[in-house]
Short mmCIF file of C-alpha atoms in Angstrom, two decimals:
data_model
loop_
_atom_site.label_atom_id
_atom_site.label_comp_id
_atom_site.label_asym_id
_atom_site.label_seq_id
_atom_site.Cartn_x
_atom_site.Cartn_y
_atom_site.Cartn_z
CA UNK A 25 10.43 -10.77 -0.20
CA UNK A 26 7.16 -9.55 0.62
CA UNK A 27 4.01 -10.92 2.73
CA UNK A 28 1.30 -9.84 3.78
CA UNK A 29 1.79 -10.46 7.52
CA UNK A 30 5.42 -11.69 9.05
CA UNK A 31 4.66 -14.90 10.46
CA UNK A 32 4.13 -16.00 6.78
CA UNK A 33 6.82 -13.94 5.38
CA UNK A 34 9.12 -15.87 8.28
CA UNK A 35 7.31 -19.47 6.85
CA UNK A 36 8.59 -17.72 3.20
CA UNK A 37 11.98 -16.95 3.87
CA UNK A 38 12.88 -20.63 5.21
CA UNK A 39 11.33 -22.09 2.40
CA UNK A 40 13.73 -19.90 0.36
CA UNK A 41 16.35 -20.79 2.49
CA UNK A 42 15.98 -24.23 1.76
CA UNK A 43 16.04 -23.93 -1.85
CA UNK A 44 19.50 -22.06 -1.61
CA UNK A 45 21.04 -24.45 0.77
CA UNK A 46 19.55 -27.09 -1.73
CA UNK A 47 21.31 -25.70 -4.76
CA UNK A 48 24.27 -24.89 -3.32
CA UNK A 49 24.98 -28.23 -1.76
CA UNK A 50 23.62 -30.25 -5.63
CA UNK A 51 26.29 -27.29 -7.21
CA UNK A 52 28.78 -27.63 -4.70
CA UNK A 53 28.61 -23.71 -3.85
CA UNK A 54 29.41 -21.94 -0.54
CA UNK A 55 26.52 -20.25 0.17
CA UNK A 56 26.46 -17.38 2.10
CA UNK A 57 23.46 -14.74 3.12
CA UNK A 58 22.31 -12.42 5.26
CA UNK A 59 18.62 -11.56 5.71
CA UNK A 60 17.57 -7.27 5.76
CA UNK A 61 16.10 -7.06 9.43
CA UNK A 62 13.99 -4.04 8.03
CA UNK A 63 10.25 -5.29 6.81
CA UNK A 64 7.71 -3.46 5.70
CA UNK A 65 4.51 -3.95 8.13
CA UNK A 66 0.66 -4.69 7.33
CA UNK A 67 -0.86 -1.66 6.58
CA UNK A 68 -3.83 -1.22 9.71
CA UNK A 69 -6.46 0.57 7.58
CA UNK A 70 -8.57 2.69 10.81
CA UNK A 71 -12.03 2.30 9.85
CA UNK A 72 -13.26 5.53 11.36
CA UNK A 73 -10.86 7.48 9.00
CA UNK A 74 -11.56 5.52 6.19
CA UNK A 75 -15.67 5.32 6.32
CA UNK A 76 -14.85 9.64 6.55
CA UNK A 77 -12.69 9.89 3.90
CA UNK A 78 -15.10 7.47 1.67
CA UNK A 79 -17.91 10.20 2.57
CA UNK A 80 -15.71 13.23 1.70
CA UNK A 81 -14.62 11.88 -1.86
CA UNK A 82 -18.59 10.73 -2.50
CA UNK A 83 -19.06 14.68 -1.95
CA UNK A 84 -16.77 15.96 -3.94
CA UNK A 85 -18.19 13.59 -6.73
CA UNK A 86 -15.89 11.28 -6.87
CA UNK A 87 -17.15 7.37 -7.57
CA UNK A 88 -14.91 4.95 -4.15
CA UNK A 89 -14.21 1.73 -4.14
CA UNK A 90 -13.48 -0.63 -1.55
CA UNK A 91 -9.85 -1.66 -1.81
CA UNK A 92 -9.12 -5.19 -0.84
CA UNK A 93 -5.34 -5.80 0.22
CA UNK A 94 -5.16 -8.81 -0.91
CA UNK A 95 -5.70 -8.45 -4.18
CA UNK A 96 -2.58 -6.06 -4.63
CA UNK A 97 -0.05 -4.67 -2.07
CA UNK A 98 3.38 -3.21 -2.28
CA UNK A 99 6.03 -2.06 -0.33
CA UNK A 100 5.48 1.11 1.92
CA UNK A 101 6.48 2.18 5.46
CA UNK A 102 2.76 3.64 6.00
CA UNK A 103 2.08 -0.09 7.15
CA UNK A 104 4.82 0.40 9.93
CA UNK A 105 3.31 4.13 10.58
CA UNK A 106 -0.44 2.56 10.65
CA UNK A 107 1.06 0.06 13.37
CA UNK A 108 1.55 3.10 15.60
CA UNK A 109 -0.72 5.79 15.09
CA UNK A 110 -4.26 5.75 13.16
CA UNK A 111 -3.86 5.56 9.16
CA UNK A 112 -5.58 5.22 6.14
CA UNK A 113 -3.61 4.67 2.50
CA UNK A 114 -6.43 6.06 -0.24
CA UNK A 115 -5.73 5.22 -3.62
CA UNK A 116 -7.48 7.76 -6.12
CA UNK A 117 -8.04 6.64 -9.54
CA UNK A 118 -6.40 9.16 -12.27
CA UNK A 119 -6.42 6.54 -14.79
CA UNK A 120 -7.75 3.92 -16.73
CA UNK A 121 -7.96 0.42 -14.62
CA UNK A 122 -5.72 -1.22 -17.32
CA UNK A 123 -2.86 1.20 -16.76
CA UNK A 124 -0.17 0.06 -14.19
CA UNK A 125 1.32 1.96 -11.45
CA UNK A 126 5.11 2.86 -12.31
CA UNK A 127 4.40 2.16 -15.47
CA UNK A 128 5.39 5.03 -18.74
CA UNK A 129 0.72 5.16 -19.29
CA UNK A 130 0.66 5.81 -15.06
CA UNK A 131 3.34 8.76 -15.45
CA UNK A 132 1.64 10.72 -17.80
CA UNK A 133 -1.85 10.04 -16.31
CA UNK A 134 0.12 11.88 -13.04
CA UNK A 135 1.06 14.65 -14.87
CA UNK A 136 -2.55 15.14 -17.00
CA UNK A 137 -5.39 17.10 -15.87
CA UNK A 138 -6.83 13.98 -14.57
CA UNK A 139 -4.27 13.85 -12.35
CA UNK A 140 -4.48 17.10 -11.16
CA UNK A 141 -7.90 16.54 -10.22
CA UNK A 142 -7.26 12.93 -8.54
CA UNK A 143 -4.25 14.76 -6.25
CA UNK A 144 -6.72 17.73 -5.67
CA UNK A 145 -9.84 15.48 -4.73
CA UNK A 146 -7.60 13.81 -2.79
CA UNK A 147 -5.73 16.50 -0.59
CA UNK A 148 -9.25 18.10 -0.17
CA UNK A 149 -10.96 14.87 1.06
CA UNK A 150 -8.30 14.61 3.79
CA UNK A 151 -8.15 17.71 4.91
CA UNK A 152 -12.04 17.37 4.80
CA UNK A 153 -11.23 13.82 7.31
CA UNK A 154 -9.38 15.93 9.62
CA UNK A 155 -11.95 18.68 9.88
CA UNK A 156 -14.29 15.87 10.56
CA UNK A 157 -12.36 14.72 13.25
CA UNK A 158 -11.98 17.90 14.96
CA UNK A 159 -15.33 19.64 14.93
CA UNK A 160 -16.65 15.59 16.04
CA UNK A 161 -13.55 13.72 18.01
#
Protein backbone atom coordinates (compact mmCIF):
# COMPACT_ATOMS: atom_id res chain seq x y z
CA UNK A 1 0.00 0.00 0.00
CA UNK A 2 1.07 3.38 -0.55
CA UNK A 3 0.35 6.95 1.16
CA UNK A 4 1.45 9.84 1.00
CA UNK A 5 2.50 10.32 4.65
CA UNK A 6 2.45 7.19 7.34
CA UNK A 7 0.05 8.26 9.78
CA UNK A 8 -2.54 7.84 6.93
CA UNK A 9 -0.95 4.89 5.42
CA UNK A 10 -1.22 3.39 9.31
CA UNK A 11 -5.27 4.76 9.20
CA UNK A 12 -5.07 2.60 5.55
CA UNK A 13 -3.70 -0.50 6.57
CA UNK A 14 -6.37 -1.05 9.53
CA UNK A 15 -9.03 -0.27 7.35
CA UNK A 16 -7.63 -3.10 5.17
CA UNK A 17 -7.25 -5.10 8.01
CA UNK A 18 -10.69 -4.95 8.77
CA UNK A 19 -11.92 -5.91 5.50
CA UNK A 20 -9.73 -9.19 5.69
CA UNK A 21 -10.73 -10.09 9.15
CA UNK A 22 -14.32 -9.29 7.76
CA UNK A 23 -14.12 -11.76 4.92
CA UNK A 24 -12.45 -14.26 6.50
CA UNK A 25 -14.74 -14.56 9.46
CA UNK A 26 -18.32 -14.25 6.64
CA UNK A 27 -16.01 -17.21 4.58
CA UNK A 28 -14.99 -18.99 7.49
CA UNK A 29 -11.11 -18.58 6.50
CA UNK A 30 -8.05 -18.51 8.81
CA UNK A 31 -6.56 -15.52 8.05
CA UNK A 32 -3.18 -14.96 8.48
CA UNK A 33 -0.71 -11.78 7.56
CA UNK A 34 2.14 -10.11 8.17
CA UNK A 35 2.68 -6.43 7.36
CA UNK A 36 6.45 -5.37 5.32
CA UNK A 37 8.00 -3.02 8.10
CA UNK A 38 9.90 -1.32 5.10
CA UNK A 39 7.84 1.98 3.72
CA UNK A 40 8.74 4.17 1.39
CA UNK A 41 8.95 7.88 3.00
CA UNK A 42 7.51 11.40 1.75
CA UNK A 43 9.76 12.69 -0.56
CA UNK A 44 11.11 16.36 1.31
CA UNK A 45 11.55 18.38 -1.92
CA UNK A 46 14.55 21.24 -0.48
CA UNK A 47 13.41 24.35 -1.94
CA UNK A 48 16.81 25.94 -2.30
CA UNK A 49 17.86 23.03 -4.65
CA UNK A 50 14.85 22.99 -6.42
CA UNK A 51 14.25 27.00 -7.15
CA UNK A 52 18.34 26.28 -8.62
CA UNK A 53 17.71 23.52 -10.56
CA UNK A 54 14.33 25.28 -12.01
CA UNK A 55 16.85 28.24 -13.03
CA UNK A 56 19.47 25.91 -14.61
CA UNK A 57 16.89 23.94 -16.88
CA UNK A 58 15.14 27.61 -17.85
CA UNK A 59 18.87 28.22 -19.18
CA UNK A 60 19.47 25.52 -20.94
CA UNK A 61 16.00 26.17 -22.68
CA UNK A 62 14.12 23.90 -21.29
CA UNK A 63 10.16 24.92 -20.50
CA UNK A 64 9.65 23.60 -15.96
CA UNK A 65 6.83 22.91 -14.40
CA UNK A 66 5.86 22.85 -10.96
CA UNK A 67 5.24 19.26 -9.92
CA UNK A 68 2.54 18.78 -7.39
CA UNK A 69 2.86 15.39 -5.35
CA UNK A 70 -0.31 14.91 -4.99
CA UNK A 71 -1.39 14.60 -8.13
CA UNK A 72 0.93 11.49 -8.84
CA UNK A 73 3.54 9.70 -6.63
CA UNK A 74 5.15 6.34 -6.68
CA UNK A 75 7.31 4.28 -4.86
CA UNK A 76 11.04 5.39 -4.39
CA UNK A 77 13.58 5.33 -1.53
CA UNK A 78 14.71 9.08 -2.53
CA UNK A 79 11.74 10.00 -0.08
CA UNK A 80 13.65 8.06 2.77
CA UNK A 81 17.12 9.71 1.39
CA UNK A 82 15.30 13.35 1.27
CA UNK A 83 14.34 12.56 5.07
CA UNK A 84 18.07 12.67 5.81
CA UNK A 85 20.03 14.75 3.70
CA UNK A 86 18.78 17.69 1.22
CA UNK A 87 16.99 16.29 -2.10
CA UNK A 88 15.24 17.19 -4.98
CA UNK A 89 13.45 14.36 -7.48
CA UNK A 90 13.25 16.40 -11.11
CA UNK A 91 11.16 14.86 -13.54
CA UNK A 92 12.22 15.93 -17.21
CA UNK A 93 9.72 15.60 -19.85
CA UNK A 94 11.06 13.33 -22.94
CA UNK A 95 7.64 12.70 -24.02
CA UNK A 96 4.32 13.47 -24.89
CA UNK A 97 2.01 14.20 -21.58
CA UNK A 98 -0.33 11.34 -22.72
CA UNK A 99 2.41 8.73 -22.63
CA UNK A 100 2.75 6.77 -19.28
CA UNK A 101 5.78 6.04 -17.38
CA UNK A 102 6.66 2.16 -17.66
CA UNK A 103 4.64 2.03 -20.28
CA UNK A 104 5.98 0.26 -24.14
CA UNK A 105 5.33 4.65 -25.74
CA UNK A 106 7.68 5.78 -22.34
CA UNK A 107 10.48 3.10 -23.34
CA UNK A 108 11.08 4.16 -26.62
CA UNK A 109 10.69 7.91 -25.82
CA UNK A 110 13.93 6.85 -23.31
CA UNK A 111 15.77 5.49 -25.89
CA UNK A 112 14.92 8.44 -28.78
CA UNK A 113 16.84 11.49 -29.28
CA UNK A 114 14.40 13.20 -27.13
CA UNK A 115 15.50 11.28 -24.55
CA UNK A 116 18.90 11.80 -24.96
CA UNK A 117 18.39 15.35 -24.67
CA UNK A 118 15.91 15.13 -21.50
CA UNK A 119 18.85 12.81 -19.61
CA UNK A 120 21.49 15.37 -20.94
CA UNK A 121 19.49 18.61 -19.86
CA UNK A 122 19.05 16.93 -16.93
CA UNK A 123 22.61 15.68 -15.75
CA UNK A 124 23.82 19.20 -16.88
CA UNK A 125 21.22 21.16 -14.79
CA UNK A 126 22.42 19.27 -11.69
CA UNK A 127 25.71 19.43 -12.01
CA UNK A 128 24.91 23.16 -12.84
CA UNK A 129 22.84 22.99 -8.94
CA UNK A 130 25.91 21.80 -7.41
CA UNK A 131 28.22 24.37 -8.95
CA UNK A 132 25.69 26.79 -7.68
CA UNK A 133 25.99 25.60 -4.40
CA UNK A 134 29.61 25.68 -4.19
CA UNK A 135 30.79 28.92 -5.72
CA UNK A 136 27.44 30.47 -3.31
CA UNK A 137 26.93 27.96 -0.08
Amino acid sequence: MRAEDDDYLDELKEKVLNCFIGAATASGARLEYKWDEARYAPMRNNLTLARLFRQNMQSLGRGVRLFNPSSAFGSTDMGNVSQLVPGIHPIVAIAPKDVLGHSPQFAEAAVSAAGMRGLVDAAKALAMTVVDLVANP
